[in-house]
Structures are given as structure tokens and as C-alpha cells.
XYZ file of C-alpha atoms in Angstrom:
385
model
C 0.134 -0.123 -0.001
C 1.580 3.256 -1.016
C 1.725 6.653 0.630
C -1.236 8.355 -0.901
C -3.474 4.958 0.192
C -1.916 5.163 3.762
C -2.767 8.799 4.351
C -6.538 8.212 2.545
C -7.151 4.847 5.225
C -6.179 7.326 8.067
C -8.629 10.172 6.690
C -11.377 7.281 6.272
C -10.554 6.257 10.091
C -10.271 9.784 11.639
C -13.893 10.615 9.827
C -15.578 7.152 11.075
C -14.666 8.286 14.491
C -15.727 12.071 14.208
C -19.285 11.262 13.207
C -19.542 8.658 15.673
C -18.672 10.811 19.051
C -20.524 13.850 19.751
C -22.827 13.678 16.796
C -23.969 10.663 18.647
C -23.842 12.474 21.894
C -26.001 15.255 21.414
C -28.570 12.857 19.097
C -29.200 10.933 22.310
C -28.655 13.586 24.685
C -31.895 14.261 24.611
C -33.356 10.740 25.788
C -30.901 11.319 28.421
C -31.864 14.640 29.951
C -35.640 13.977 29.182
C -35.386 10.555 31.199
C -33.041 12.575 33.811
C -36.141 14.897 34.821
C -35.716 17.966 32.731
C -38.181 20.379 31.237
C -38.239 21.176 27.452
C -37.076 24.968 28.168
C -34.419 23.476 29.624
C -33.330 20.568 27.568
C -33.415 23.206 24.579
C -31.181 25.947 26.793
C -28.312 23.184 27.596
C -28.503 21.556 23.900
C -28.128 25.326 23.173
C -24.930 25.470 24.655
C -23.043 23.725 22.150
C -24.481 26.661 19.495
C -24.106 29.314 21.700
C -19.888 27.940 22.162
C -19.766 27.680 18.545
C -20.538 31.336 17.858
C -18.315 32.667 20.297
C -15.256 30.674 19.951
C -15.480 29.456 16.498
C -13.918 32.380 14.524
C -11.422 32.481 17.383
C -10.156 29.365 16.937
C -10.414 29.160 13.031
C -7.434 32.202 12.996
C -5.491 30.776 15.597
C -5.340 27.126 13.190
C -4.821 29.038 9.965
C -2.248 31.102 11.975
C -0.101 28.020 13.445
C 2.168 25.963 12.550
C 0.042 22.819 12.286
C -3.652 22.830 12.313
C -3.701 19.354 13.380
C -2.204 20.655 17.071
C -5.732 21.810 18.194
C -7.506 19.372 16.158
C -5.804 17.164 18.687
C -6.605 19.693 22.029
C -10.507 19.838 20.899
C -10.536 15.460 21.047
C -8.633 16.032 24.219
C -10.818 18.095 25.782
C -14.163 16.576 24.757
C -13.324 13.839 26.041
C -12.610 14.638 29.699
C -15.785 16.427 29.065
C -17.885 13.662 28.218
C -16.538 11.608 30.960
C -17.543 14.207 33.677
C -21.135 13.983 32.589
C -22.527 10.780 34.526
C -21.082 11.854 38.232
C -24.131 14.271 38.942
C -27.568 14.964 37.443
C -28.193 18.391 39.287
C -29.103 21.801 36.658
C -26.427 23.644 37.536
C -23.891 21.057 37.359
C -25.094 19.651 33.911
C -25.242 23.145 33.029
C -21.126 23.560 33.984
C -20.426 20.155 32.281
C -22.279 21.110 29.094
C -20.693 24.793 28.580
C -17.247 22.461 29.108
C -17.972 20.070 26.162
C -19.413 23.115 24.070
C -16.200 24.819 24.448
C -14.118 21.895 23.469
C -16.550 20.497 20.482
C -17.123 24.225 19.391
C -14.660 24.292 16.526
C -13.583 20.190 16.182
C -15.789 19.039 12.798
C -14.913 22.419 11.362
C -10.802 22.519 12.661
C -11.245 18.671 11.356
C -12.898 19.283 7.631
C -10.495 21.900 6.971
C -7.298 19.435 7.355
C -9.126 16.856 5.470
C -10.283 18.830 2.614
C -6.854 20.076 2.473
C -5.276 17.043 3.059
C -7.318 15.274 0.643
C -6.620 18.078 -2.233
C -2.955 17.701 -1.536
C -3.183 12.856 -2.315
C -5.748 13.884 -4.702
C -8.340 11.949 -3.378
C -12.287 12.731 -3.451
C -13.833 13.730 -0.212
C -17.291 11.792 -0.582
C -15.975 8.810 0.562
C -14.278 9.832 3.615
C -17.507 11.733 4.525
C -19.145 8.893 4.033
C -16.876 6.977 6.327
C -18.134 8.812 8.527
C -21.830 8.285 8.444
C -21.390 4.316 8.454
C -19.297 5.631 11.869
C -22.496 7.158 13.014
C -24.883 4.570 11.826
C -23.110 1.781 13.436
C -22.844 3.751 16.942
C -26.216 4.659 16.963
C -26.967 0.800 16.582
C -24.827 0.231 19.918
C -25.632 2.935 21.790
C -29.971 2.785 21.465
C -29.365 -0.866 22.601
C -26.875 -0.123 25.412
C -29.136 2.727 26.665
C -32.064 0.517 27.279
C -29.839 -0.955 30.323
C -28.419 2.038 31.480
C -28.468 5.670 30.197
C -24.718 6.116 31.040
C -23.203 3.848 28.469
C -23.789 6.675 26.465
C -21.177 8.891 28.066
C -18.543 5.419 28.140
C -18.980 4.824 24.892
C -18.338 7.588 23.143
C -15.623 8.918 25.549
C -13.805 5.586 24.620
C -14.434 6.720 20.617
C -13.014 10.119 21.727
C -9.808 8.555 22.818
C -9.000 6.530 19.662
C -10.173 9.829 17.664
C -7.388 11.753 19.518
C -4.959 8.770 18.460
C -6.031 8.891 14.983
C -5.469 12.668 15.108
C -1.615 11.882 15.717
C -1.896 9.674 12.415
C -2.883 12.320 9.624
C -0.928 13.907 7.609
C 0.623 17.692 8.884
C -2.035 20.494 7.486
C 0.254 24.055 8.008
C -1.276 26.708 8.795
C -0.974 29.418 5.575
C -0.807 32.024 7.452
C 1.756 31.061 9.943
C 5.162 32.388 7.199
C 2.673 34.598 5.152
C 1.274 38.426 5.693
C -1.673 38.210 7.643
C -5.372 38.195 5.591
C -8.190 39.433 7.171
C -10.681 37.024 7.776
C -13.533 39.898 6.617
C -12.229 38.792 2.856
C -14.051 35.789 2.595
C -17.393 38.240 3.456
C -17.188 39.961 -0.198
C -18.289 37.094 -2.255
C -22.164 37.732 -1.830
C -23.115 34.566 -2.751
C -21.577 32.761 0.032
C -23.185 35.268 2.355
C -26.571 34.117 1.080
C -25.734 30.406 1.263
C -24.356 30.654 4.913
C -27.576 32.602 5.949
C -30.057 30.207 4.056
C -27.974 27.338 6.090
C -29.072 29.407 8.905
C -31.992 29.128 8.671
C -32.226 25.644 7.616
C -29.979 24.315 10.615
C -32.542 26.012 12.479
C -35.093 23.260 11.125
C -32.176 20.580 11.236
C -31.665 21.072 15.377
C -35.065 21.409 15.962
C -36.057 17.725 14.562
C -32.729 16.712 15.979
C -32.974 18.125 19.468
C -36.874 17.176 20.196
C -37.522 14.067 18.222
C -36.400 11.633 20.821
C -39.174 13.641 23.006
C -41.670 13.081 19.865
C -40.649 9.445 19.397
C -41.038 8.819 22.903
C -44.329 11.077 22.949
C -45.824 8.548 20.380
C -44.603 5.953 21.953
C -41.223 4.835 20.632
C -38.424 2.983 22.882
C -34.823 3.811 22.884
C -33.898 0.435 21.347
C -35.851 1.301 18.461
C -34.802 5.164 18.455
C -31.080 3.848 17.727
C -32.616 1.782 14.556
C -34.045 5.041 13.292
C -30.881 6.896 13.921
C -28.963 3.797 11.741
C -31.394 4.587 8.980
C -31.074 8.037 9.502
C -27.437 7.675 8.892
C -27.339 5.153 6.424
C -29.415 7.127 3.941
C -26.853 9.509 3.189
C -24.697 7.072 1.374
C -26.205 7.456 -1.871
C -25.920 11.452 -1.919
C -22.539 10.703 -0.624
C -21.608 8.799 -3.535
C -23.194 10.790 -6.206
C -22.567 14.368 -3.877
C -20.032 16.172 -6.460
C -22.027 14.940 -9.922
C -25.251 15.960 -8.024
C -23.965 19.660 -7.638
C -22.623 19.952 -10.763
C -25.046 18.824 -12.562
C -27.767 21.333 -10.868
C -25.057 23.895 -8.770
C -25.656 24.746 -5.091
C -28.305 26.841 -4.860
C -30.857 24.250 -6.457
C -29.355 21.691 -4.553
C -30.237 23.495 -1.197
C -33.138 24.522 -2.250
C -34.010 21.108 -2.808
C -33.191 19.934 0.211
C -35.115 22.692 2.359
C -37.890 21.131 0.628
C -37.367 17.711 1.982
C -36.924 19.015 5.218
C -40.429 20.455 4.879
C -41.609 17.406 3.848
C -40.078 15.604 6.590
C -42.136 17.939 9.549
C -45.285 17.969 7.341
C -45.372 14.005 7.288
C -44.538 14.086 11.565
C -47.532 16.408 11.981
C -49.367 13.823 10.298
C -48.064 10.380 10.538
C -48.490 9.385 14.659
C -47.387 5.651 14.810
C -43.626 4.715 15.347
C -43.832 2.320 13.095
C -44.632 4.823 10.282
C -41.193 6.464 11.203
C -39.073 4.141 9.714
C -39.625 4.957 6.133
C -39.716 8.781 7.040
C -35.798 8.757 8.492
C -34.568 7.681 5.060
C -35.392 11.935 4.593
C -32.690 12.410 6.231
C -30.587 11.691 3.911
C -31.246 14.725 1.061
C -31.046 17.381 4.476
C -28.493 17.808 6.903
C -25.430 16.246 4.835
C -26.573 18.285 1.760
C -25.906 21.596 3.521
C -22.885 20.082 5.455
C -20.885 18.778 2.440
C -21.907 21.333 -0.120
C -20.851 24.292 1.654
C -17.687 22.812 3.175
C -16.711 21.718 -0.755
C -17.802 25.111 -1.929
C -15.942 26.889 0.945
C -12.241 24.691 0.327
C -12.996 25.560 -3.494
C -13.506 29.090 -3.431
C -11.834 31.122 -0.188
C -8.114 31.478 -0.379
C -6.157 29.008 1.177
C -5.134 31.521 3.596
C -8.935 31.705 5.295
C -9.953 28.218 5.082
C -9.647 27.345 8.329
C -11.752 30.477 8.979
C -14.141 30.165 6.391
C -14.645 26.134 7.837
C -15.227 27.787 11.112
C -17.604 30.376 9.827
C -19.933 27.996 8.262
C -19.809 26.164 11.746
C -20.298 29.226 13.311
C -23.498 30.037 10.883
C -24.556 26.153 11.572
C -24.277 26.846 15.441
C -26.488 30.109 15.024
C -29.172 27.841 13.521
C -28.860 25.373 16.290
C -29.100 28.002 19.155
C -32.477 29.396 17.437
C -34.098 25.871 16.577
C -33.271 24.466 20.486
C -34.326 27.495 22.418
C -37.165 28.642 19.883
C -38.407 24.841 19.941
C -38.253 24.095 23.530
C -40.127 27.667 24.412
C -42.862 27.018 21.387
C -43.372 23.732 22.651
C -44.519 24.894 25.725
C -46.426 27.767 24.789
C -48.456 25.760 22.008
C -47.804 22.118 22.285
C -45.682 20.011 19.984
C -47.139 19.251 17.039
C -48.120 23.007 16.309
C -44.509 23.857 16.783
C -43.855 21.034 13.873
C -46.077 22.879 11.460
C -44.591 26.581 12.253
C -41.278 24.853 11.106
C -42.789 23.482 8.070
C -43.794 27.087 7.635
C -40.956 28.396 8.272
C -38.897 26.012 5.215
C -41.625 27.162 2.756
C -40.966 30.968 3.276
C -37.093 30.976 3.171
C -36.799 28.804 -0.316
C -39.049 31.341 -1.855
C -36.357 34.280 -0.082
C -33.347 32.441 -1.000
C -34.290 31.747 -4.662
C -35.462 35.172 -5.434
C -32.252 36.874 -3.661
C -30.141 33.883 -5.225
C -31.365 35.265 -9.109
C -30.615 39.085 -8.337
C -27.163 38.138 -7.067
C -26.548 36.351 -10.237
C -28.021 38.874 -12.302
C -25.927 41.732 -10.879
C -22.564 39.472 -11.476
C -23.849 39.105 -15.372
C -21.071 40.952 -17.820
C -22.931 44.021 -18.987
């Protein structure tokens, strides 16, 4: 096996471990918090801490990573802090303690995925390997671990933390093995991060992604509560997350061709349409067994936004600002997650779960119309006269 193949294998392993750690933790955290006795508004607040720290810390960490000798150093530190934070959760279940530990975890995971994606995309460019299969490894890791976690949580809720902490440990080891990716501002003149915002289409895409992640976050955070509401159990929830994860496979296999054919604007608009359809089905269907086909829609939602924007930023933003660009993307995701978590939690207590689902469905329709209209205006102004 050649050097390029060895590096490609390391990227595959790192992706599988990365996406089966904190994403799994946050997927099952609502179940843990709900069964521990927290109210919906408290759950929304606790889950919003991650996005809040993403907004506060991501741009700063991105700039530091771009100016460091190697971006890998930050990835290792963030992984280590995440592992320690996860291990602190099982010791107490008071609101104050869980809030403090959630804050510490949120601080370390704030830019974890963004920095990892920046290293991965640049490293893959260097060895001329596609991003799709690597991201697919992350999907496979998430799918497998969701089944395992769902099974063990039926026996003891604390297995959620034990399993994800072990995965975080192995993620640290794999991070050491990644090829070194330099911070491109470490030896050159400083480049202001505001240069990224001169691309009006990128700004529009980021705003639209923020709105999309509002809907995605509300679904991710409160679907476990909804599923319990209609009579579902944790072991079945694990199977549903497995189906949800593997549903991303077709898009990841053909992602480059799909985006090249449709263009990023149409791809994201269609994805938001799928988010609308999913909310509509949740509003209508209230039988646990019918959730299996609904979960297949996930393959055209979250992954379309994260993959498309990560690749767009890597291809259009200058090398000195790529880590910063990815963290700004992560910051927008964080803003959407905050709004989706907090607003969703309070709306559920105010108007009920089903009416809140309907409100998010309507938000999808309005945002798609505005996105297409503004995007058409930007393209028209960019045409040569």
C-alpha cells in the first residue's frame, strides 16, 4: 500500500471516529435529559450551549488554526478536551452541574468538526483523493454506533457517555496519524477574515444554511421527545438513527455529480424542500412503526448542506482563510442550532409539540422562496454588462 493510500485510510478512520462521537452524544442527549427529569425549555437551553460556544469560539479558533504552524495541533487538543468533558457527565444530574459540564464540552467541541474538515479537505486535495468516501465513513460510523448506543442505553443511560468517551480516545490517536497540514498564515502576511464576506453568494448560502439548521436542530433535538410522545422506545430509536445515517450514502456517492449538475443553490433549495416534507409527515403521522420510511429523508437534508458548503468554501476561499471559512460555516450552523433548540423548546411549552412542528414547516417554505429570489438577483448583478 502506497503513502497516498495510507493517508486516505487514516482520513477514513478519523472521519468514522469523529462523526460517531459528539454527533451521537448530542443525538441521544435529549433522551438522557428527558428521562433525568429536565423540562423541554431546560433541554433546549442545555442543547443550545454547544451552538452558543460555536458562535463565540469558532471564528477565534479558525484564525488561530490558520496562523498556527500545524492545524493538527488544535484538532488533538479539541479531541482531548471533548473526551474529558464527556467523562464528567455521569457523576451528577443536577441542573447546575449538567449546565457546567455541558458548557465545558461545548467549548471543546465548538470548532472540532470545522477544524477536522479543514484538515481533511486540504489533505485530500494534496493526495488527489475525493471527499465523498471519507465523509461516507463518518456516516457509517454514526450508523453503527447509534445501534450500539441505543441498545446499551436501554440497560443504563450512562453507557451513552462511556461509549462516546472511548471513541473520543481513539479519535485522539487517529488525529496524531493524520498528515500535517500547515496554517497558511504562519509564514506569510496576515489576511483579514472579513475578505471571506466579500463573496455575496457565499454570504447568502451561509444565511440560508443558518435557517436550515434551525429546522434541522429542532428536529434532531426534539425528535427523541416526539418519538417517546407517540410511544417509541430507545432501542427502536437507535435503529431509526441507523436508518437515518445510512440514508446519506446515495448522496455521498454521487454528491460531486449532483452538485455539478444542479448547482449549489438548487441543491440547497431542494434539500430545504425535503426538510419541509419531513415536518409535514411528522405532523400527520403519529405511529412509531411509520417513522422508518420517514427517517430515509434525512439523507437529503443535513448532509447536503454540510457537504455542499464545506466543498464550496474549500474551492472558493483563498488557502490562507480556509480554516477560518470552515469555522464561519460552523458558526452559522451553531446560530441555527441555538435558534432551533431554544425557540423550539419554548414554542413546545407555549403552543404544544405538533403546532411547533407545523411552524417549522412553514418556515421552510418562506425561506426557500426568499432564497431563490435573492439568489437570482445576485446572479443577475454578476452578469457582464
